[in-house]
Coordinates of C-alpha atoms and ligand atoms in Angstrom, one line a residue:
M1 CA -39.6 -86.3 -12.0
R2 CA -40.2 -90.0 -11.4
V3 CA -37.1 -92.2 -11.8
L4 CA -37.3 -96.0 -11.9
V5 CA -33.9 -97.2 -10.4
T6 CA -33.1 -100.9 -10.7
G7 CA -30.6 -102.3 -8.2
G8 CA -31.2 -99.4 -5.8
A9 CA -30.5 -101.6 -2.7
G10 CA -26.9 -102.3 -4.0
F11 CA -23.7 -100.4 -3.5
I12 CA -23.9 -97.8 -6.3
G13 CA -27.7 -97.9 -6.7
S14 CA -28.2 -97.0 -3.0
A15 CA -25.9 -94.0 -3.3
V16 CA -28.0 -92.9 -6.3
V17 CA -31.2 -93.3 -4.4
R18 CA -29.9 -91.5 -1.3
Q19 CA -28.8 -88.6 -3.4
Y20 CA -32.1 -88.3 -5.4
I21 CA -34.1 -88.3 -2.1
A22 CA -31.7 -85.9 -0.2
E23 CA -30.8 -83.5 -3.0
T24 CA -33.8 -83.3 -5.4
D25 CA -37.6 -83.5 -5.5
A26 CA -37.6 -86.7 -7.6
T27 CA -39.7 -89.7 -6.7
V28 CA -37.7 -92.9 -6.9
I29 CA -39.2 -96.3 -7.7
N30 CA -36.6 -98.7 -6.5
V31 CA -36.8 -102.1 -8.2
D32 CA -34.5 -104.7 -6.5
A33 CA -34.6 -108.5 -6.0
L34 CA -32.6 -108.2 -2.8
T35 CA -30.0 -110.8 -3.7
Y36 CA -27.0 -111.4 -1.3
A37 CA -25.7 -108.0 -2.6
G38 CA -28.8 -106.0 -1.9
N39 CA -29.6 -104.5 1.4
P40 CA -32.4 -102.0 2.2
E41 CA -30.4 -100.8 5.2
S42 CA -28.0 -99.2 2.7
L43 CA -30.7 -96.7 1.8
G44 CA -30.4 -94.9 5.2
N45 CA -32.9 -92.1 5.6
A46 CA -34.2 -92.5 2.0
R47 CA -35.6 -95.9 2.9
A48 CA -38.7 -94.6 4.7
H49 CA -39.1 -91.4 2.8
P50 CA -42.5 -90.8 1.1
R51 CA -40.8 -90.1 -2.3
H52 CA -39.1 -93.6 -2.2
V53 CA -41.2 -96.6 -3.3
F54 CA -39.6 -100.0 -3.0
E55 CA -40.6 -102.8 -5.4
H56 CA -39.3 -106.2 -4.5
V57 CA -39.0 -107.4 -8.0
D58 CA -36.6 -109.6 -10.0
I59 CA -35.8 -108.2 -13.4
T60 CA -35.9 -111.7 -14.9
D61 CA -39.7 -111.5 -14.2
R62 CA -41.1 -109.7 -17.3
S63 CA -44.7 -109.4 -16.2
A64 CA -43.7 -108.0 -12.8
L65 CA -41.7 -105.3 -14.6
E66 CA -44.7 -104.5 -16.9
R67 CA -46.8 -104.0 -13.8
V68 CA -44.2 -101.7 -12.3
F69 CA -44.2 -99.5 -15.4
R70 CA -48.0 -99.4 -15.6
E71 CA -48.4 -98.5 -11.9
H72 CA -45.6 -96.0 -11.5
R73 CA -45.3 -94.3 -14.9
P74 CA -41.7 -93.3 -14.7
D75 CA -40.1 -90.4 -16.7
A76 CA -36.8 -92.3 -16.8
V77 CA -35.1 -95.6 -16.0
M78 CA -31.6 -95.9 -14.5
H79 CA -30.6 -99.5 -14.7
L80 CA -28.0 -100.7 -12.2
A81 CA -29.4 -104.2 -11.2
A82 CA -26.7 -106.8 -12.0
E83 CA -24.6 -109.6 -10.8
S84 CA -21.4 -107.6 -10.3
H85 CA -18.5 -109.6 -8.9
V86 CA -15.9 -111.0 -11.3
D87 CA -14.8 -113.9 -9.0
R88 CA -18.3 -115.1 -8.5
S89 CA -18.9 -115.0 -12.3
I90 CA -15.9 -117.3 -12.7
E91 CA -17.4 -119.8 -10.2
G92 CA -21.0 -119.6 -11.4
P93 CA -21.6 -117.7 -14.7
A94 CA -25.2 -118.7 -15.2
A95 CA -26.7 -116.1 -12.8
F96 CA -24.7 -113.4 -14.7
V97 CA -26.3 -114.4 -18.0
E98 CA -29.7 -114.6 -16.4
T99 CA -29.7 -111.2 -14.6
N100 CA -27.3 -109.2 -16.8
V101 CA -28.5 -110.4 -20.2
T102 CA -32.0 -111.8 -19.8
G103 CA -32.9 -109.3 -17.1
T104 CA -31.7 -106.3 -19.2
H105 CA -33.7 -107.7 -22.2
N106 CA -36.8 -107.9 -20.1
L107 CA -36.3 -104.4 -18.8
L108 CA -35.7 -103.0 -22.3
E109 CA -38.9 -104.7 -23.6
A110 CA -41.0 -103.5 -20.7
A111 CA -39.6 -100.0 -21.2
R112 CA -40.2 -100.0 -24.9
S113 CA -43.7 -101.1 -24.6
Y114 CA -44.4 -98.4 -22.0
W115 CA -42.5 -95.7 -23.9
S116 CA -44.2 -96.4 -27.3
E117 CA -47.5 -95.5 -25.7
L118 CA -46.3 -92.2 -24.3
E119 CA -47.1 -89.1 -26.3
G120 CA -45.4 -85.8 -27.4
E121 CA -42.9 -84.4 -24.9
A122 CA -43.2 -87.2 -22.4
Q123 CA -42.1 -89.6 -25.1
E124 CA -39.3 -87.4 -26.3
R125 CA -38.0 -86.7 -22.8
F126 CA -38.0 -90.4 -21.7
R127 CA -34.6 -91.9 -21.1
F128 CA -33.3 -95.4 -20.5
H129 CA -29.9 -95.1 -18.8
H130 CA -27.9 -98.3 -18.8
V131 CA -25.1 -98.3 -16.2
S132 CA -22.2 -100.4 -17.3
T133 CA -18.5 -101.0 -16.6
D134 CA -15.1 -100.2 -18.2
E135 CA -14.4 -104.0 -18.0
V136 CA -16.3 -104.4 -21.4
Y137 CA -13.2 -103.0 -23.1
G138 CA -11.0 -105.8 -21.9
D139 CA -7.6 -104.7 -20.5
L140 CA -4.7 -102.4 -21.3
G141 CA -0.9 -102.8 -21.4
P142 CA 1.1 -100.9 -18.8
E143 CA 1.6 -97.9 -21.0
G144 CA -1.2 -97.8 -23.6
P145 CA -3.7 -94.9 -23.8
A146 CA -6.9 -95.1 -21.6
F147 CA -10.2 -96.5 -22.8
T148 CA -12.3 -94.1 -24.9
E149 CA -15.9 -94.6 -25.9
E150 CA -14.6 -95.8 -29.3
T151 CA -12.4 -98.6 -27.8
A152 CA -13.5 -102.0 -29.3
Y153 CA -15.2 -104.3 -26.8
A154 CA -13.1 -107.3 -25.7
P155 CA -14.5 -108.6 -22.4
S156 CA -12.4 -111.2 -20.5
S157 CA -14.6 -112.6 -17.7
P158 CA -18.1 -114.0 -17.6
Y159 CA -19.1 -110.8 -15.7
S160 CA -17.7 -108.4 -18.3
A161 CA -19.0 -110.5 -21.2
S162 CA -22.5 -110.4 -19.8
K163 CA -22.2 -106.6 -19.3
A164 CA -20.9 -106.3 -22.9
A165 CA -23.9 -108.3 -24.1
S166 CA -26.3 -106.0 -22.2
D167 CA -24.6 -102.9 -23.6
H168 CA -25.1 -104.3 -27.1
L169 CA -28.8 -105.0 -26.5
V170 CA -29.3 -101.4 -25.2
R171 CA -27.6 -99.9 -28.4
A172 CA -29.7 -102.2 -30.6
W173 CA -32.9 -101.1 -28.9
H174 CA -31.9 -97.5 -29.7
R175 CA -31.0 -98.1 -33.3
T176 CA -33.8 -100.5 -34.2
Y177 CA -36.7 -99.2 -32.1
G178 CA -35.6 -95.6 -31.4
L179 CA -35.7 -96.1 -27.6
P180 CA -34.0 -93.0 -26.2
V181 CA -31.0 -94.5 -24.3
V182 CA -27.8 -93.4 -22.7
I183 CA -25.0 -95.7 -21.6
T184 CA -22.2 -95.1 -19.1
N185 CA -19.1 -97.2 -18.6
C186 CA -17.4 -96.6 -15.3
S187 CA -14.2 -97.6 -13.6
N188 CA -13.9 -99.3 -10.2
N189 CA -15.9 -97.7 -7.4
Y190 CA -15.2 -97.7 -3.7
G191 CA -16.8 -96.0 -0.7
P192 CA -19.4 -96.6 2.0
Y193 CA -21.9 -99.6 1.8
Q194 CA -19.7 -101.7 -0.5
F195 CA -20.2 -105.4 0.0
P196 CA -17.0 -106.8 1.5
E197 CA -16.2 -109.2 -1.3
K198 CA -14.7 -106.4 -3.3
L199 CA -11.0 -105.4 -2.9
I200 CA -11.2 -102.4 -0.6
P201 CA -13.8 -103.4 2.0
L202 CA -12.5 -107.0 2.0
M203 CA -9.0 -105.8 2.8
L204 CA -10.2 -103.2 5.3
L205 CA -12.3 -105.7 7.3
N206 CA -9.7 -108.4 7.2
A207 CA -7.1 -106.0 8.5
L208 CA -9.4 -105.0 11.4
D209 CA -9.8 -108.7 12.2
G210 CA -6.1 -109.3 12.0
S211 CA -6.7 -111.7 9.1
P212 CA -4.4 -112.1 6.0
L213 CA -4.8 -109.5 3.2
P214 CA -5.0 -111.8 0.1
V215 CA -3.4 -110.0 -2.9
Y216 CA -3.9 -111.9 -6.2
G217 CA -0.8 -112.6 -8.2
R218 CA 1.9 -110.0 -7.7
G219 CA -0.5 -107.1 -6.9
D220 CA 0.6 -105.2 -10.0
N221 CA -2.8 -105.1 -11.7
V222 CA -4.0 -101.6 -12.2
R223 CA -7.5 -100.2 -11.6
D224 CA -8.8 -96.6 -11.9
W225 CA -10.6 -95.8 -8.7
L226 CA -13.7 -93.5 -8.3
Y227 CA -15.5 -92.6 -5.1
V228 CA -19.0 -93.9 -5.2
E229 CA -20.7 -90.5 -4.4
D230 CA -18.9 -89.0 -7.4
H231 CA -20.1 -91.8 -9.6
A232 CA -23.7 -91.3 -8.4
R233 CA -23.5 -87.6 -9.2
A234 CA -22.1 -88.4 -12.6
L235 CA -25.0 -90.8 -13.3
R236 CA -27.6 -88.2 -12.3
H237 CA -25.9 -85.6 -14.5
V238 CA -25.7 -87.9 -17.5
L239 CA -29.4 -88.9 -17.1
A240 CA -30.4 -85.3 -17.0
Q241 CA -28.1 -83.9 -19.7
G242 CA -26.8 -86.8 -21.8
A243 CA -27.6 -87.0 -25.5
S244 CA -29.9 -89.9 -26.6
G245 CA -27.9 -92.7 -28.1
R246 CA -24.6 -91.6 -26.7
T247 CA -22.1 -93.4 -24.5
Y248 CA -20.1 -91.7 -21.7
N249 CA -17.1 -93.1 -19.9
I250 CA -16.8 -92.2 -16.2
G251 CA -13.5 -92.5 -14.4
G252 CA -11.6 -91.4 -11.3
R253 CA -8.4 -90.2 -13.1
C254 CA -6.7 -92.3 -10.4
E255 CA -4.8 -95.3 -11.5
R256 CA -3.2 -97.5 -8.7
T257 CA -1.8 -101.0 -8.6
N258 CA -3.6 -103.3 -6.2
L259 CA -0.6 -103.3 -4.0
E260 CA -0.5 -99.5 -3.8
V261 CA -4.2 -99.6 -2.9
V262 CA -3.7 -102.1 -0.1
H263 CA -0.7 -100.2 1.3
A264 CA -2.6 -96.9 1.2
L265 CA -5.4 -98.5 3.1
C266 CA -3.1 -100.0 5.7
A267 CA -1.5 -96.6 6.2
V268 CA -4.9 -95.0 6.9
L269 CA -5.7 -97.8 9.4
D270 CA -2.3 -97.4 11.0
E271 CA -3.2 -93.8 11.7
L272 CA -6.8 -94.2 12.7
V273 CA -6.8 -97.5 14.6
P274 CA -3.1 -98.4 15.4
D275 CA -2.6 -102.1 16.1
E276 CA -0.3 -102.9 19.0
Q277 CA 0.9 -106.0 17.1
G278 CA 2.5 -103.8 14.3
R279 CA 1.7 -102.2 11.0
Y280 CA -1.3 -103.7 9.1
A281 CA 0.8 -104.2 6.0
R282 CA 2.4 -107.1 7.8
L283 CA -0.8 -109.0 7.0
I284 CA -0.3 -108.8 3.2
E285 CA -0.1 -112.3 1.5
F286 CA 0.2 -113.0 -2.2
V287 CA -2.2 -115.7 -3.3
T288 CA -3.0 -117.6 -6.5
D289 CA -4.1 -115.2 -9.2
R290 CA -7.6 -114.8 -10.7
P291 CA -7.9 -116.8 -14.0
G292 CA -8.0 -114.3 -17.0
H293 CA -7.1 -111.4 -14.6
D294 CA -7.3 -108.1 -16.5
R295 CA -3.9 -106.3 -16.3
R296 CA -5.0 -102.7 -16.3
Y297 CA -8.1 -100.5 -16.6
A298 CA -7.9 -96.7 -17.2
I299 CA -10.7 -94.4 -18.4
D300 CA -10.4 -91.4 -20.7
D301 CA -13.3 -89.2 -19.5
T302 CA -12.7 -86.3 -22.0
R303 CA -16.2 -86.6 -23.5
L304 CA -17.9 -86.4 -20.2
A305 CA -15.7 -83.4 -19.1
N306 CA -16.0 -81.5 -22.5
E307 CA -19.6 -82.2 -23.4
L308 CA -21.3 -82.3 -20.0
G309 CA -18.8 -80.5 -17.8
W310 CA -18.4 -83.2 -15.2
Q311 CA -15.3 -84.3 -13.3
P312 CA -14.7 -86.1 -10.0
T313 CA -14.4 -84.1 -6.8
E314 CA -12.9 -86.6 -4.4
S315 CA -9.2 -87.5 -4.5
F316 CA -8.2 -91.2 -3.8
E317 CA -6.7 -90.1 -0.5
S318 CA -9.7 -88.2 0.7
G319 CA -12.2 -90.8 -0.5
L320 CA -10.2 -93.7 1.1
R321 CA -10.1 -91.9 4.4
K322 CA -13.9 -91.3 4.3
T323 CA -14.4 -94.9 3.4
V324 CA -12.3 -96.3 6.3
Q325 CA -14.1 -93.9 8.7
W326 CA -17.5 -95.0 7.5
Y327 CA -16.7 -98.7 8.0
L328 CA -15.3 -97.9 11.5
D329 CA -18.5 -96.0 12.3
N330 CA -20.9 -98.7 11.0
P331 CA -20.1 -102.0 12.6
E332 CA -23.8 -103.1 12.7
W333 CA -24.1 -102.8 8.9
V334 CA -20.9 -104.8 8.5
E335 CA -22.0 -107.5 10.9
R336 CA -25.4 -107.9 9.2
V337 CA -23.9 -108.3 5.7
R338 CA -21.2 -110.7 6.8
S339 CA -23.9 -113.4 7.3
G340 CA -23.7 -117.1 6.6
A341 CA -23.9 -116.8 2.8
Y342 CA -21.0 -114.3 2.8
R343 CA -18.9 -116.5 5.0
E344 CA -19.4 -119.5 2.7
W345 CA -18.2 -117.4 -0.3
I346 CA -15.1 -116.2 1.5
D347 CA -14.2 -119.7 2.7
A348 CA -14.7 -121.2 -0.7
N349 CA -12.9 -118.4 -2.7
Y350 CA -9.8 -118.1 -0.5
A351 CA -9.5 -121.9 0.3
R352 CA -9.2 -122.4 -3.5
R353 CA -6.5 -119.8 -3.8
G354 CA -4.2 -120.9 -1.0
R355 CA -0.9 -119.1 -0.7
A356 CA 1.3 -117.8 -3.5
V357 CA 3.6 -120.2 -5.4
Ligands
NAD401 P1 -24.1 -104.6 -6.3 O1 -23.8 -106.0 -6.6 O2 -23.6 -103.9 -5.0 O3 -25.7 -104.3 -6.4 C1 -26.5 -105.0 -7.3 C2 -27.9 -104.8 -6.9 O4 -28.7 -105.4 -7.9 C3 -28.3 -105.5 -5.6 O5 -29.1 -104.6 -4.8 C4 -29.0 -106.7 -6.0 O6 -30.0 -107.1 -5.0 C5 -29.7 -106.2 -7.3 N1 -30.0 -107.3 -8.2 C6 -29.2 -108.3 -8.6 N2 -29.8 -109.2 -9.4 C7 -31.1 -108.7 -9.6 C8 -32.2 -109.1 -10.3 N3 -32.2 -110.2 -11.0 N4 -33.3 -108.3 -10.2 C9 -33.4 -107.2 -9.5 N5 -32.3 -106.8 -8.7 C10 -31.2 -107.5 -8.8 O7 -23.5 -103.8 -7.6 P2 -22.9 -102.4 -7.7 O8 -21.4 -102.4 -7.4 O9 -23.8 -101.4 -7.0 O10 -23.0 -102.1 -9.3 C11 -24.2 -101.5 -9.8 C12 -24.1 -101.5 -11.3 O11 -22.9 -100.7 -11.7 C13 -23.9 -102.8 -12.0 O12 -24.6 -102.8 -13.2 C14 -22.4 -102.9 -12.3 O13 -22.2 -103.7 -13.4 C15 -22.1 -101.4 -12.5 N6 -20.7 -101.0 -12.2 C16 -20.1 -101.3 -11.0 C17 -18.9 -100.9 -10.7 C18 -18.2 -101.1 -9.4 O14 -17.0 -100.8 -9.2 N7 -18.9 -101.6 -8.4 C19 -18.1 -100.1 -11.7 C20 -18.7 -99.8 -12.9 C21 -20.0 -100.3 -13.2
TYD402 P1 -12.5 -106.4 -7.4 O1 -12.8 -105.5 -6.2 O2 -13.1 -107.8 -7.4 O3 -13.0 -105.6 -8.7 P2 -12.7 -105.9 -10.3 O4 -12.3 -107.3 -10.5 O5 -14.1 -105.6 -10.9 O6 -11.7 -104.9 -10.8 O7 -11.0 -106.5 -7.6 C1 -10.2 -105.3 -7.8 C2 -8.7 -105.8 -8.0 O8 -8.3 -106.4 -6.8 C3 -8.6 -106.9 -9.1 O9 -7.4 -106.7 -9.8 C4 -8.5 -108.2 -8.3 C5 -7.8 -107.7 -7.0 N1 -8.2 -108.5 -5.8 C6 -7.2 -109.0 -4.9 O10 -6.0 -108.9 -5.2 N2 -7.6 -109.7 -3.8 C7 -8.9 -109.9 -3.5 O11 -9.1 -110.6 -2.4 C8 -9.9 -109.3 -4.3 C9 -11.4 -109.5 -4.0 C10 -9.5 -108.6 -5.4

């Protein structure tokens, strides 16, 4: 099988590529523009493998995408390339519309034109797998039932609105043109190789530096956490087994408040790298909240479990420990991604926030 993966140098995409190369015979065509969030070093041993082909292409470039389809003739597409950070989307939404909406439109059109010329079984078996987020559903109250695939879309941030728009395009390309698609909407991921602007790696690296741990608002927002290797497995499973036109929610069955997450992380650090100045939780500071901050996300993954027999294997405790250990073991990767561009973002984002009121 030949899979065209977009965003394969990012956090989740690189986990997918590493698994395809290590655990299957598939050839991966990795299409990535290498934005600040993309890093070929995250591919590990897969990077130089003969079944891994890297295409340095921006999905906003339609003719480049058409060339990639013509040259590599994939059996399936797994589309992960996106601008993915809510706080950045609040500061600069245009890039999110460009990549997430226009880029997805380009990819759909390039895929449709290629797929329409396939014949027989090749055309029937082709899949366009769009990887999306639970954030398209908006947020939940503290007690309400979790998001199902039938929950109405109500995105809150420029990021989630752009992902919702891309989901709608993918559905429309199925209904109107018959393109065989599957969509997955997943909860918050964590694990190795995550760019340290997201909650868990940011707090982890700040703690190791002895810097403040900036919790937005009161830290009572809830997220449903899934270990990235579990997500990558679920994605491969849905691409192989999912029904055309169907959406599957993927979640970790693991709701935690942000404050619980930060305390759990500090406790693992206290054990693995005790700090002579005291417990890491002393560094927690409450800072100005994110505008429009979604209160709670939770995923009902009954469809995925019942129809495709998938469930996560990693608990939050085991996944968090593996994650901390990975960051401790990979200081070179960390140093390289914390380059000038990263520092500028951190300085701007947290200077704006100041301390809590
Ligand atoms: P990421 O930001 O770590 O990686 C995104 C990758 O896409 C990077 O390698 C980047 O270089 C590439 N990219 C960005 N713009 C591009 C463009 N115009 N053309 C080509 N490549 C481009 O993101 P991630 O956390 O790995 O998320 C991957 C996908 O999964 C996204 O679609 C995201 O919406 C979705 N998702 C993420 C989470 C999460 O918790 N991280 C949860 C659910 C769904
Ligand atoms: P994030 O990792 O940005 O993911 P998302 O917004 O997609 O859920 O944030 C996870 C949660 O952590 C979210 O409720 C915002 C909060 N948060 C903080 O409290 N402090 C921070 O410095 C960051 C980056 C996030």
